[in-house]
Coordinates of C-alpha atoms and ligand atoms in Angstrom, one line a residue:
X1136 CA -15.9 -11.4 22.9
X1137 CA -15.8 -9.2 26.0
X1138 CA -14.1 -6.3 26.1
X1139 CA -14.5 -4.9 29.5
X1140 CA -16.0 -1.3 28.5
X1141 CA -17.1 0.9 31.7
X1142 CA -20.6 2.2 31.4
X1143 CA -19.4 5.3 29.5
X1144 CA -18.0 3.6 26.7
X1145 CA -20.7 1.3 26.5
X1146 CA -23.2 4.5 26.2
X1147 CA -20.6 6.3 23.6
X1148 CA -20.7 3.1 21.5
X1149 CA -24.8 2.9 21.8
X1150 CA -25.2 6.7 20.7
X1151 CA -23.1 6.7 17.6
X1152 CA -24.9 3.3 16.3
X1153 CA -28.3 4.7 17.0
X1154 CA -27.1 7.7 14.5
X1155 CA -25.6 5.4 12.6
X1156 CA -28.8 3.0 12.2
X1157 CA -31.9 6.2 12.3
X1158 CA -29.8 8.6 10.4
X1159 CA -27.0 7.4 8.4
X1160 CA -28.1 3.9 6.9
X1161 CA -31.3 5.7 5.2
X1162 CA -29.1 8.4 3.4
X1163 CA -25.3 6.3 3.1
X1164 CA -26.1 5.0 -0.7
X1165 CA -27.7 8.5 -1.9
X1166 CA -24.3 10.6 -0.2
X1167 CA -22.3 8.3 -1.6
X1168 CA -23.5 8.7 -5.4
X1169 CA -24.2 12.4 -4.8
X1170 CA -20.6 13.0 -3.5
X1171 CA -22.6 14.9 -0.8
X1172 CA -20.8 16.3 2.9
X1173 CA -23.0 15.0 5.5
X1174 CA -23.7 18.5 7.0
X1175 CA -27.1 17.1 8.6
X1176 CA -25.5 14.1 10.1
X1177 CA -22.6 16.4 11.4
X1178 CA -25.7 18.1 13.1
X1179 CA -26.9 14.6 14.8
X1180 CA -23.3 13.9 16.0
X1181 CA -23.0 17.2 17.3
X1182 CA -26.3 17.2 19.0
X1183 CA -25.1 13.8 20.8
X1184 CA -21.9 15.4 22.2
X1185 CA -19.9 13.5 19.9
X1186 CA -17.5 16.1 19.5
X1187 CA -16.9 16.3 22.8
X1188 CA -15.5 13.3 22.8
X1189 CA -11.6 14.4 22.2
X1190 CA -11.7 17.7 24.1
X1191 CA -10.9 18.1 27.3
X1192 CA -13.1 19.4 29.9
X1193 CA -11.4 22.5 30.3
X1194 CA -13.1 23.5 26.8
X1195 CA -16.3 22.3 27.0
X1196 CA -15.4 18.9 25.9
X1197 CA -15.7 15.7 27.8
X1198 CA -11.7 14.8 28.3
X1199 CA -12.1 10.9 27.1
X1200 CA -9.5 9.1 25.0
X1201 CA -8.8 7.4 22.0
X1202 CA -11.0 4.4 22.5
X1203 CA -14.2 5.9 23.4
X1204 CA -13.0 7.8 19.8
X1205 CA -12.6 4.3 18.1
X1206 CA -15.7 3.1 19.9
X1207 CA -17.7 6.1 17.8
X1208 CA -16.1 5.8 15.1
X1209 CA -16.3 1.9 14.7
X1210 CA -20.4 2.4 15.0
X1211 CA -20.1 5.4 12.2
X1212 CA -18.4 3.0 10.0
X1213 CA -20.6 0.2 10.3
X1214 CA -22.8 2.3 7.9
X1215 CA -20.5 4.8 6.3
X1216 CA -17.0 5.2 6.5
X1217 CA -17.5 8.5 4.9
X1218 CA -19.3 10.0 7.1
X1219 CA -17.6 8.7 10.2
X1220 CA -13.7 9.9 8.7
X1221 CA -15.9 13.8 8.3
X1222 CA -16.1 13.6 11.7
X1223 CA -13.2 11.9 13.1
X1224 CA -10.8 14.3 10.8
X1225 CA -12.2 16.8 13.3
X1226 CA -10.0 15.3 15.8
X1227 CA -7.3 14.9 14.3
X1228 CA -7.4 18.5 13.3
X1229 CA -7.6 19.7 16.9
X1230 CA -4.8 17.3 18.7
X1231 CA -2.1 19.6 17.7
X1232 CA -3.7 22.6 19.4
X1233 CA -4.9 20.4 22.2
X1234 CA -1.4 18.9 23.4
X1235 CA 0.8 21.7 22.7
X1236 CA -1.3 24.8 21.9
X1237 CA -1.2 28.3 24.1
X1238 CA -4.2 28.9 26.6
X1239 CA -5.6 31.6 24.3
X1240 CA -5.4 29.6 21.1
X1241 CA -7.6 26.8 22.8
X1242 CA -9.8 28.7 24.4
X1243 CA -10.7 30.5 21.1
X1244 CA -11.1 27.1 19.2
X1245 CA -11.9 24.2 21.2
X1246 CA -15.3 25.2 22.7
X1247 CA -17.0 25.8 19.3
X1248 CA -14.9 22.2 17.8
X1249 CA -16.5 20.5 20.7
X1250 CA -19.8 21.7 20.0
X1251 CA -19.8 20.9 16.8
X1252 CA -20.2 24.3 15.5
X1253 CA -16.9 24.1 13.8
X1254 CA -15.5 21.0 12.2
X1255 CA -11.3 21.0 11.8
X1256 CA -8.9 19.7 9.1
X1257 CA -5.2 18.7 9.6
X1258 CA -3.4 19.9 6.1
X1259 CA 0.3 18.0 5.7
X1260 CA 0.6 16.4 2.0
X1261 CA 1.0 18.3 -0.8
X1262 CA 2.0 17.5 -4.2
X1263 CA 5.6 16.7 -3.5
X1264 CA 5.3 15.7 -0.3
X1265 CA 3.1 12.1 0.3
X1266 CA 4.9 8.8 2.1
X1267 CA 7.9 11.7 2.7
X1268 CA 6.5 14.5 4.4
X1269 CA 9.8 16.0 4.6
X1270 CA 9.5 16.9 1.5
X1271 CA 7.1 19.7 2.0
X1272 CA 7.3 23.2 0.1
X1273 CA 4.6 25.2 1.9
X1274 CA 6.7 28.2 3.7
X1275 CA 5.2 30.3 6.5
X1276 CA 7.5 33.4 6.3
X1277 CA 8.3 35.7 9.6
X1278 CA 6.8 39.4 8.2
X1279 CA 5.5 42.0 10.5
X1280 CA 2.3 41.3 12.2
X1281 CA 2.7 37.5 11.9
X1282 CA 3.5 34.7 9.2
X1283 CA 3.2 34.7 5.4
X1284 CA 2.0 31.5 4.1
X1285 CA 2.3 30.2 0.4
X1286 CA 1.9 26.9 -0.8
X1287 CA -0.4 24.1 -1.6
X1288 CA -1.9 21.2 0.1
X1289 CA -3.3 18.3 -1.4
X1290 CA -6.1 15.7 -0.6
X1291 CA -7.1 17.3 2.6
X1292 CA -9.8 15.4 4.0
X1293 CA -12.7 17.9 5.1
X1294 CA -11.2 20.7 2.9
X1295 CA -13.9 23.4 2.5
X1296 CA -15.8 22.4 4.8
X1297 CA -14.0 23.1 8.1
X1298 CA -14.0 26.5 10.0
X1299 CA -10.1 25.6 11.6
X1300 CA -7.0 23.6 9.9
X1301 CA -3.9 23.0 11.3
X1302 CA -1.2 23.1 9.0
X1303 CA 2.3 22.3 8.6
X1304 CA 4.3 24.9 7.1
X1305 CA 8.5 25.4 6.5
X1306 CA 9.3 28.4 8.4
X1307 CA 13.1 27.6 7.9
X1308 CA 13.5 26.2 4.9
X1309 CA 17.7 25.6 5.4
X1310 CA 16.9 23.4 8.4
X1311 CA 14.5 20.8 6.6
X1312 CA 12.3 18.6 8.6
X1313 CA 13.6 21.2 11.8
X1314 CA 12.7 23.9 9.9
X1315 CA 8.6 23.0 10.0
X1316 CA 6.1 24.7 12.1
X1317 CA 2.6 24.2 12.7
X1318 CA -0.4 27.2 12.5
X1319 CA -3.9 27.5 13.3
X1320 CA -5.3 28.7 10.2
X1321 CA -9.3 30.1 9.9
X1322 CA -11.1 29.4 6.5
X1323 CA -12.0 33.0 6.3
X1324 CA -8.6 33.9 6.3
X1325 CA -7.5 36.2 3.4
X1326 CA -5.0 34.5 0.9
X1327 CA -6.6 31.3 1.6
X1328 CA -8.6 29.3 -0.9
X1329 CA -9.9 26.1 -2.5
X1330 CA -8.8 24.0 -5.1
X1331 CA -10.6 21.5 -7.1
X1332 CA -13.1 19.0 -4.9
X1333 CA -11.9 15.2 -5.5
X1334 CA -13.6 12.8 -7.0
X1335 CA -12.9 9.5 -5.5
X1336 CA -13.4 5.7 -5.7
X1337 CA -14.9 5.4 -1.7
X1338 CA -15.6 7.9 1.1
X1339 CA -17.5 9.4 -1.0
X1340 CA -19.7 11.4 1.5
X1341 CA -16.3 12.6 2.9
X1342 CA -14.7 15.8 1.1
X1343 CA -11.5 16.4 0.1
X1344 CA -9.7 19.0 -1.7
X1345 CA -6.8 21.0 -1.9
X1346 CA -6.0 24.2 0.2
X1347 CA -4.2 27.1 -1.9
X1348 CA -2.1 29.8 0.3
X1349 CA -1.4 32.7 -1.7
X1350 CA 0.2 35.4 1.0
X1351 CA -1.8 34.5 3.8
X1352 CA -1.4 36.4 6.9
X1353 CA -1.5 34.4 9.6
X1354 CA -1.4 36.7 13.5
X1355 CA 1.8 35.1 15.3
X1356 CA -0.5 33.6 17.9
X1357 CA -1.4 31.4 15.2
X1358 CA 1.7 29.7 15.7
X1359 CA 1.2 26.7 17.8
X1360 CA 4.2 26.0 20.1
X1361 CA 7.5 27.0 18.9
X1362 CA 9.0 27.3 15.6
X1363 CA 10.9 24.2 14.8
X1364 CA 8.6 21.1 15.8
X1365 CA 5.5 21.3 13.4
X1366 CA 7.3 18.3 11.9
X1367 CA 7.8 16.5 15.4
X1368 CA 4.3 17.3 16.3
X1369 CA 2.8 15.6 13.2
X1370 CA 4.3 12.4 13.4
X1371 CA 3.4 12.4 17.1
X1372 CA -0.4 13.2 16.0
X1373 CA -0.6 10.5 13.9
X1374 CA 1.1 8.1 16.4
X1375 CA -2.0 9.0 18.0
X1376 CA -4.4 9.2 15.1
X1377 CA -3.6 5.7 13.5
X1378 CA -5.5 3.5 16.0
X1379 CA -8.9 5.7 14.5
X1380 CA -8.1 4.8 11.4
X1381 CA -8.2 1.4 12.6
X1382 CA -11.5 1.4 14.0
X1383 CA -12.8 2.7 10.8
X1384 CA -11.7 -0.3 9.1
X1385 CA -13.2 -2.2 12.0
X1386 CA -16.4 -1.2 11.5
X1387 CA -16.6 -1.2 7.6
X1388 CA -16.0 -4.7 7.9
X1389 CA -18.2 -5.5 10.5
X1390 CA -20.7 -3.7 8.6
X1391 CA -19.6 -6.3 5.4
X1392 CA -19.6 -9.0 7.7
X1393 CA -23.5 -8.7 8.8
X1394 CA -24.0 -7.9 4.9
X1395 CA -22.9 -11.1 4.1
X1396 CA -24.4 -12.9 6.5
X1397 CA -28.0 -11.4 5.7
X1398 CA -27.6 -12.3 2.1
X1399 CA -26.3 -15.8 2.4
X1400 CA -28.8 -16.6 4.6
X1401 CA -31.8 -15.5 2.6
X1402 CA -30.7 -16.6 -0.6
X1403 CA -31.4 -19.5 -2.0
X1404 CA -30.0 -21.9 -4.5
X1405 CA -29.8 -25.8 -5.1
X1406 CA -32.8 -25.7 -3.1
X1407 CA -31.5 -24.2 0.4
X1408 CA -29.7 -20.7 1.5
X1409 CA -26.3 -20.4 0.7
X1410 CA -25.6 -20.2 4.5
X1411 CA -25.9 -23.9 4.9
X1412 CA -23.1 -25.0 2.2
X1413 CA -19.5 -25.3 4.1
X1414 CA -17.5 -23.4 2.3
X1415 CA -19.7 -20.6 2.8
X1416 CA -19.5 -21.2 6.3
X1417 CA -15.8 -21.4 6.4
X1418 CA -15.2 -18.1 4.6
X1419 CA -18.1 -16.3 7.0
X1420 CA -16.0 -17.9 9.9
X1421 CA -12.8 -16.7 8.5
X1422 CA -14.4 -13.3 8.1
X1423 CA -15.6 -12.9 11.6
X1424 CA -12.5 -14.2 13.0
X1425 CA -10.2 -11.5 11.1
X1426 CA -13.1 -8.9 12.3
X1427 CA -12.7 -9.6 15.8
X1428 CA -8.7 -9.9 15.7
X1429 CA -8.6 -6.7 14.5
X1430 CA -10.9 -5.0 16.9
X1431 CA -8.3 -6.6 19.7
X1432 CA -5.5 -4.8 18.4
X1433 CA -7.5 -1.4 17.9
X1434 CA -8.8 -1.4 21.0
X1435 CA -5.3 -2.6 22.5
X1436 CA -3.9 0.1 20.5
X1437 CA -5.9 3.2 21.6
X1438 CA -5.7 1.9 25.4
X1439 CA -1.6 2.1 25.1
X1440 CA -2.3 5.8 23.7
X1441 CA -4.3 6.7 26.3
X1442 CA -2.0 5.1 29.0
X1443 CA 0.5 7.5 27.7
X1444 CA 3.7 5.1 27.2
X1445 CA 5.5 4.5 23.4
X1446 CA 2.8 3.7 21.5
X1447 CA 4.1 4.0 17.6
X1448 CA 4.5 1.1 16.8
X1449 CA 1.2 -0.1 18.1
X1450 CA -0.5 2.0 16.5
X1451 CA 1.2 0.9 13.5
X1452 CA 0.1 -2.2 13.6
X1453 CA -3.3 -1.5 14.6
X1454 CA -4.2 0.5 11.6
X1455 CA -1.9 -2.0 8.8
X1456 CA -3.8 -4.9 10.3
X1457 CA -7.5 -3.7 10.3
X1458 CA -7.3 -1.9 7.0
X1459 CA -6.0 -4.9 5.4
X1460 CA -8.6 -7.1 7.4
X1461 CA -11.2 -4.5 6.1
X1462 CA -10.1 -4.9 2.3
X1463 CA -10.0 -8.7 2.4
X1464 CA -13.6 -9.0 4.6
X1465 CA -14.7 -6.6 2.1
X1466 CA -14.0 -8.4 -0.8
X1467 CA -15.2 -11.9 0.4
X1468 CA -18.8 -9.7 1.4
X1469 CA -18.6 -9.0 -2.4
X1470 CA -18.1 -12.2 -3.3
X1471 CA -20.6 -14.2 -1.4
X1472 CA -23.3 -11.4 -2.2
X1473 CA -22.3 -12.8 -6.0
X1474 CA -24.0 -10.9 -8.7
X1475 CA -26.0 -8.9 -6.3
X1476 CA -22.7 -7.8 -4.4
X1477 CA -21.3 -6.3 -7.4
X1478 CA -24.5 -3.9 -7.9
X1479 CA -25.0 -0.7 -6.0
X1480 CA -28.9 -1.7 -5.0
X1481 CA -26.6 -3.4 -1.8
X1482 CA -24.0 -2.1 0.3
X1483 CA -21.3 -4.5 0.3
X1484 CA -19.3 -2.9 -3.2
X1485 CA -19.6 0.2 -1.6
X1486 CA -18.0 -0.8 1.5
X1487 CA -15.3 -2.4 -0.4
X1488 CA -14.5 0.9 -2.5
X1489 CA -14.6 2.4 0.7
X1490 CA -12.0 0.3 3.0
X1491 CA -9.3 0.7 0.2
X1492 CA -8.5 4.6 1.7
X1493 CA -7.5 2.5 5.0
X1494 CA -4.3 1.1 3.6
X1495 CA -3.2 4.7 2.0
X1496 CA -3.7 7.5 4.4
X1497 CA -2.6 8.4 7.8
X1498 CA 0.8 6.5 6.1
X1499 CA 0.6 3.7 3.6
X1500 CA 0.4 0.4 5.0
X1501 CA 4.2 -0.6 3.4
X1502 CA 5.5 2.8 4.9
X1503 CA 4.1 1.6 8.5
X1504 CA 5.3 -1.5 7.9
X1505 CA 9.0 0.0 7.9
X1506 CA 8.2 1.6 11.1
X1507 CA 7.3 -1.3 12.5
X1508 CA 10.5 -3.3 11.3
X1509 CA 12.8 -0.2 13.0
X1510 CA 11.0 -0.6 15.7
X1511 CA 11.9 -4.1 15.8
X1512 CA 15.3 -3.3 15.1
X1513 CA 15.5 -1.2 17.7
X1514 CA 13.7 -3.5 20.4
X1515 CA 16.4 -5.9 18.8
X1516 CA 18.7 -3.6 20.2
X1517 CA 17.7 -2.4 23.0
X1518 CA 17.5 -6.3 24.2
X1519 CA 13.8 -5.7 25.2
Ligands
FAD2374 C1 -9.0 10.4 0.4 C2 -7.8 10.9 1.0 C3 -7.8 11.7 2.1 C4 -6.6 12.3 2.7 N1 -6.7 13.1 3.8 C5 -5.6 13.8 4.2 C6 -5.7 14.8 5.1 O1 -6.7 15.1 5.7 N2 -4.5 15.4 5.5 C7 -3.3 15.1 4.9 O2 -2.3 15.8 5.3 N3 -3.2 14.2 4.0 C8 -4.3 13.5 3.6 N4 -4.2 12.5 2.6 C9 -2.9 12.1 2.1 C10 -2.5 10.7 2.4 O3 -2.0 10.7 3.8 C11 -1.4 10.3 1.4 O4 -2.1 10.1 0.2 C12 -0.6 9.1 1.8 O5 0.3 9.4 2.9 C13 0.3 8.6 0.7 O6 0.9 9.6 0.0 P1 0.9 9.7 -1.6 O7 -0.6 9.6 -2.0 O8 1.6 10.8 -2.0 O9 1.5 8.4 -2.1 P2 3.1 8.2 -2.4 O10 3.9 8.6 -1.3 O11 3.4 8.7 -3.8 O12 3.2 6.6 -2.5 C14 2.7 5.8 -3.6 C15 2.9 4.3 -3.3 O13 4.3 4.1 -3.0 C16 4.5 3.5 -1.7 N5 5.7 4.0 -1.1 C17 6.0 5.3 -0.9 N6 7.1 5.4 -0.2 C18 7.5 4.1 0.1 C19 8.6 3.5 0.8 N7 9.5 4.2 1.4 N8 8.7 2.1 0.8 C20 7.7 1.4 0.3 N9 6.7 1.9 -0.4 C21 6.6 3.2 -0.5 C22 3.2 3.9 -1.0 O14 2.9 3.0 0.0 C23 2.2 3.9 -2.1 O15 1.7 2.6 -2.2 C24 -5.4 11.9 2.1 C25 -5.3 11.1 1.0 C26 -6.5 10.6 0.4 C27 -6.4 9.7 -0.8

C-alpha cells in the first residue's frame, strides 16, 4: 500500500525502526518482566531527534505534525508498545503548553522536552474521575505568590519519571467543568510526590503511578492560559492525541502480524509448515487486511489534525478501530503461534497483553464510540 510519505517522513519512519530493531527488540522481553523504564532507549530516541518531533522550531524542535508522530510511534511499537507510549506521553504532556502556553513558559520547557533531556506527563484521572473527567477533585487554590494544589491523580503514564506534567486542576470548584485550569508543574516541586508504581498486565516497560499534591505552590506563571479552560484544553489535547494512540495499536499488530507469519511458516506439522494449510492462510489474510485498514484511518486521521479542520471524531475512530484491530490481530498471532504463543520465550502473548491498554486510555473505546454517534447526530443535523 502506498502512502505517499515526503522524504522526511520516510527518514522519521526509518530512524525509529532502526532503534526499534538494534536497541529495543534485544531488551523488550527483559523490560517487560523487570517492569523496567527504558531510560537508555529514551537516550537513543533522544539522540535521534525524536523528541523534536512535536516541538516547534521556535524551541529547538523540528515543528512536524501528528503523522511523522504516528509514523515514530508505529515503528516503536512494532517492538514495544511500552517503550514507544514512554515516549509518546512526552507529547502529549507538552501540547497543552505548546498551543496555548505564554512565551516564557515555553521557552523555559520546550527546549530541554525536545532534547530529550526532560520527558513530560499529562495528569487528568484521578480516582473519581475516569470515562467523566468532570468529575475531578484536584483544586488549585488562588493564595499569594501563586496556586495551592491538593489532590491526587491516578494512573499517570510516565509518573516519576518525568521532569514537567501538565495537570488539570479545579480552580473554581462552583463552576464545574468551567471551573478547571491547567498548570505546568516541575517534579521537584515541594508538596509534590509519588504514590504507589502500578503493576500492570501490558506496557510493562512503561511507568505509571499516581501523583500526590499536598499544598503545592505552584508560581502563577505556572498557569497555562487563563483560568477557566484547563477542561476545554484537555479534550482538545486528546482530540489531537487519539490518532497516536492509534498508531501504537498499528504497530503492535503489525509487529503480531510478522510474528505470526514467521512461526507459521517454520513450523511444521502433518508433514509441511502450517503456512501452506488454508485456513491458516485465511486468518493471516484477514490479519493483514485489518492491519492495513487501520493504518489508513490513522494516517487519514493525523493528516486531518494537522490540516487543522474538526478532527474529533476522526480521531475517534482512528484510535476505536486500530485498538480493536490490535486486540483481535493479537489474539489470532496467539493463536496460530499455538502452544508456543502462549509462552513468554516468543513475543506474540506479550503483544497481546500489551494492545488491551489501546481500548481503555485516551477514552474507552464505548465512551468514543458515543462521541462518534453525537457526532453523527449532529452531522444528522446539520444536513452535512
Ligand atoms: C496504563 C494506563 C495509563 C494511563 N495513563 C494516563 C495518563 O497518562 N494520564 C491520565 O490522565 N490518565 C491516564 N490513564 C487513565 C485512563 O485514561 C482511564 O483509565 C480511562 O479513561 C478509563 O477510565 P477508568 O479507568 O476510570 O474507567 P471507568 O471510567 O471507571 O470505566 C470502566 C468501564 O466502564 C465503561 N464506561 C464508562 N463510562 C461509560 C459510558 N458513559 N458509557 C459506556 N461505557 C462507559 C468504560 O468504557 C470502561 O469499560 C491511564 C490508564 C491506564 C490503565
Amino acid at each position: 500500500m502506498q502512502y505517499f510519505l515526503t522524504e522526511e517522513q520516510k527518514t522519521i519512519k526509518d530512524l525509529a525502526r532502526k532503534i526499534a530493531e538494534e536497541r529495543i527488540l534485544p531488551v523488550r522481553a527483559q523490560l517487560d518482566e523487570k517492569e523496567e523504564f527504558p531510560w537508555s532507549i529514551m537516550k537513543d530516541i533522544a539522540d535521534s531527534d525524536l523528541f523534536r518531533i512535536f516541538v516547534p522550531a521556535e524551541y529547538e524542535g523540528l515543528g512536524y505534525g501528528c503523522l511523522e508522530l504516528c509514523l515514530a510511534l508505529e515503528e516503536l511499537s512494532r517492538a514495544c508498545s511500552g517503550v514507544a507510549i514512554s515516549f509518546a506521553v512526552s507529547a502529549l504532556g507538552s501540547y497543552t503548553l505548546i498551543d496555548y502556553g505564554s512565551e516564557t513558559l515555553k521557552r523555559k520547557y520546550l527546549p530541554d522536552i525536545a532534547s530529550g533531556k526532560k520527558l513530560a506527563a499529562f495528569a487528568l484521572t484521578e480516582p473519581t474521575a475516569g470515562s467523566d473527567a468532570s468529575a475531578i477533585r484536584t483544586t488549585a487554590e488562588k493564595v499569594a505568590g501563586g496556586y495551592l494544589i491538593n489532590g491526587t491523580k491516578q494512573f499517570i503514564t510516565n509518573g516519576g519519571e518525568a521532569a514537567v506534567y501538565t495537570i488539570i486542576a479545579l480552580t473554581d470548584k462552583s463552576k464545574g467543568t468551567r471551573g478547571a485550569s491547567a498548570f505546568i508543574v516541575d517534579k521537584d516541586t515541594p508538596g509534590f510526590t509519588f504514590g504507589k508504581k502500578e503493576k500492570k498486565l501490558g506496557i510493562r516497560a512503561s511507568a505509571t503511578r499516581e501523583l500526590v499534591f499536598q499544598n503545592c505552590l505552584v508560581p502563577e506563571e505556572n498557569l497555562i492560559s487563563r483560568p477557566g479552560m484547563g477542561f476545554i484544553m484537555a479534550m482538545k489535547l486528546l482530540d489531537k492525541s487519539r490518532p497516536s494512540v492509534g498508531a501504537q495499536a498499528v504497530g503492535i499488530a503489525q509487529g503480531a502480524l510478522e510474528a505470526a507469519y514467521d512461526y507459521t511458516q517454520q513450523r511444521v506439522q502433518f508433514g509441511q509448515p502450517l503456512i501452506l494449510q488454508p485456513v491458516v492462510q485465511n486468518m493471516l489474510a484477514d490479519m493483514a487486511l485489518q492491519v492495513e485498514a487501520a493504518r489508513s484511518l490513522v494516517y487519514a486521521a493525523a493528516r486531518n489534525v494537522d490540516s487543522g479542520k474538526d478532527y474529533t471524531e476522526s480521531s475517534a475512530m482512528a484510535k476505536v478501530f486500530a485498538s480493536d484491530v490490535a486486540m483481535r490481530v493479537t489474539t489470532d498471532a496467539v493463536q496460530l503461534c499455538g502452544g508456543a504463543g502462549y509462552m513468554k520465550d516468543y513475543p506474540v502473548e506479550k503483544m497481546m497483553r500489551d494492545a488491551k491498554i489501546t481500548q481503555i486510555y485516551e477514552g474507552s473505546n464505548q465512551v468514543l464510540r458515543s462521541i462518534i454517534a453525537s457526532e453523527l447526530r449532529k452531522r444528522k443535523a446539520a444536513n452535512k
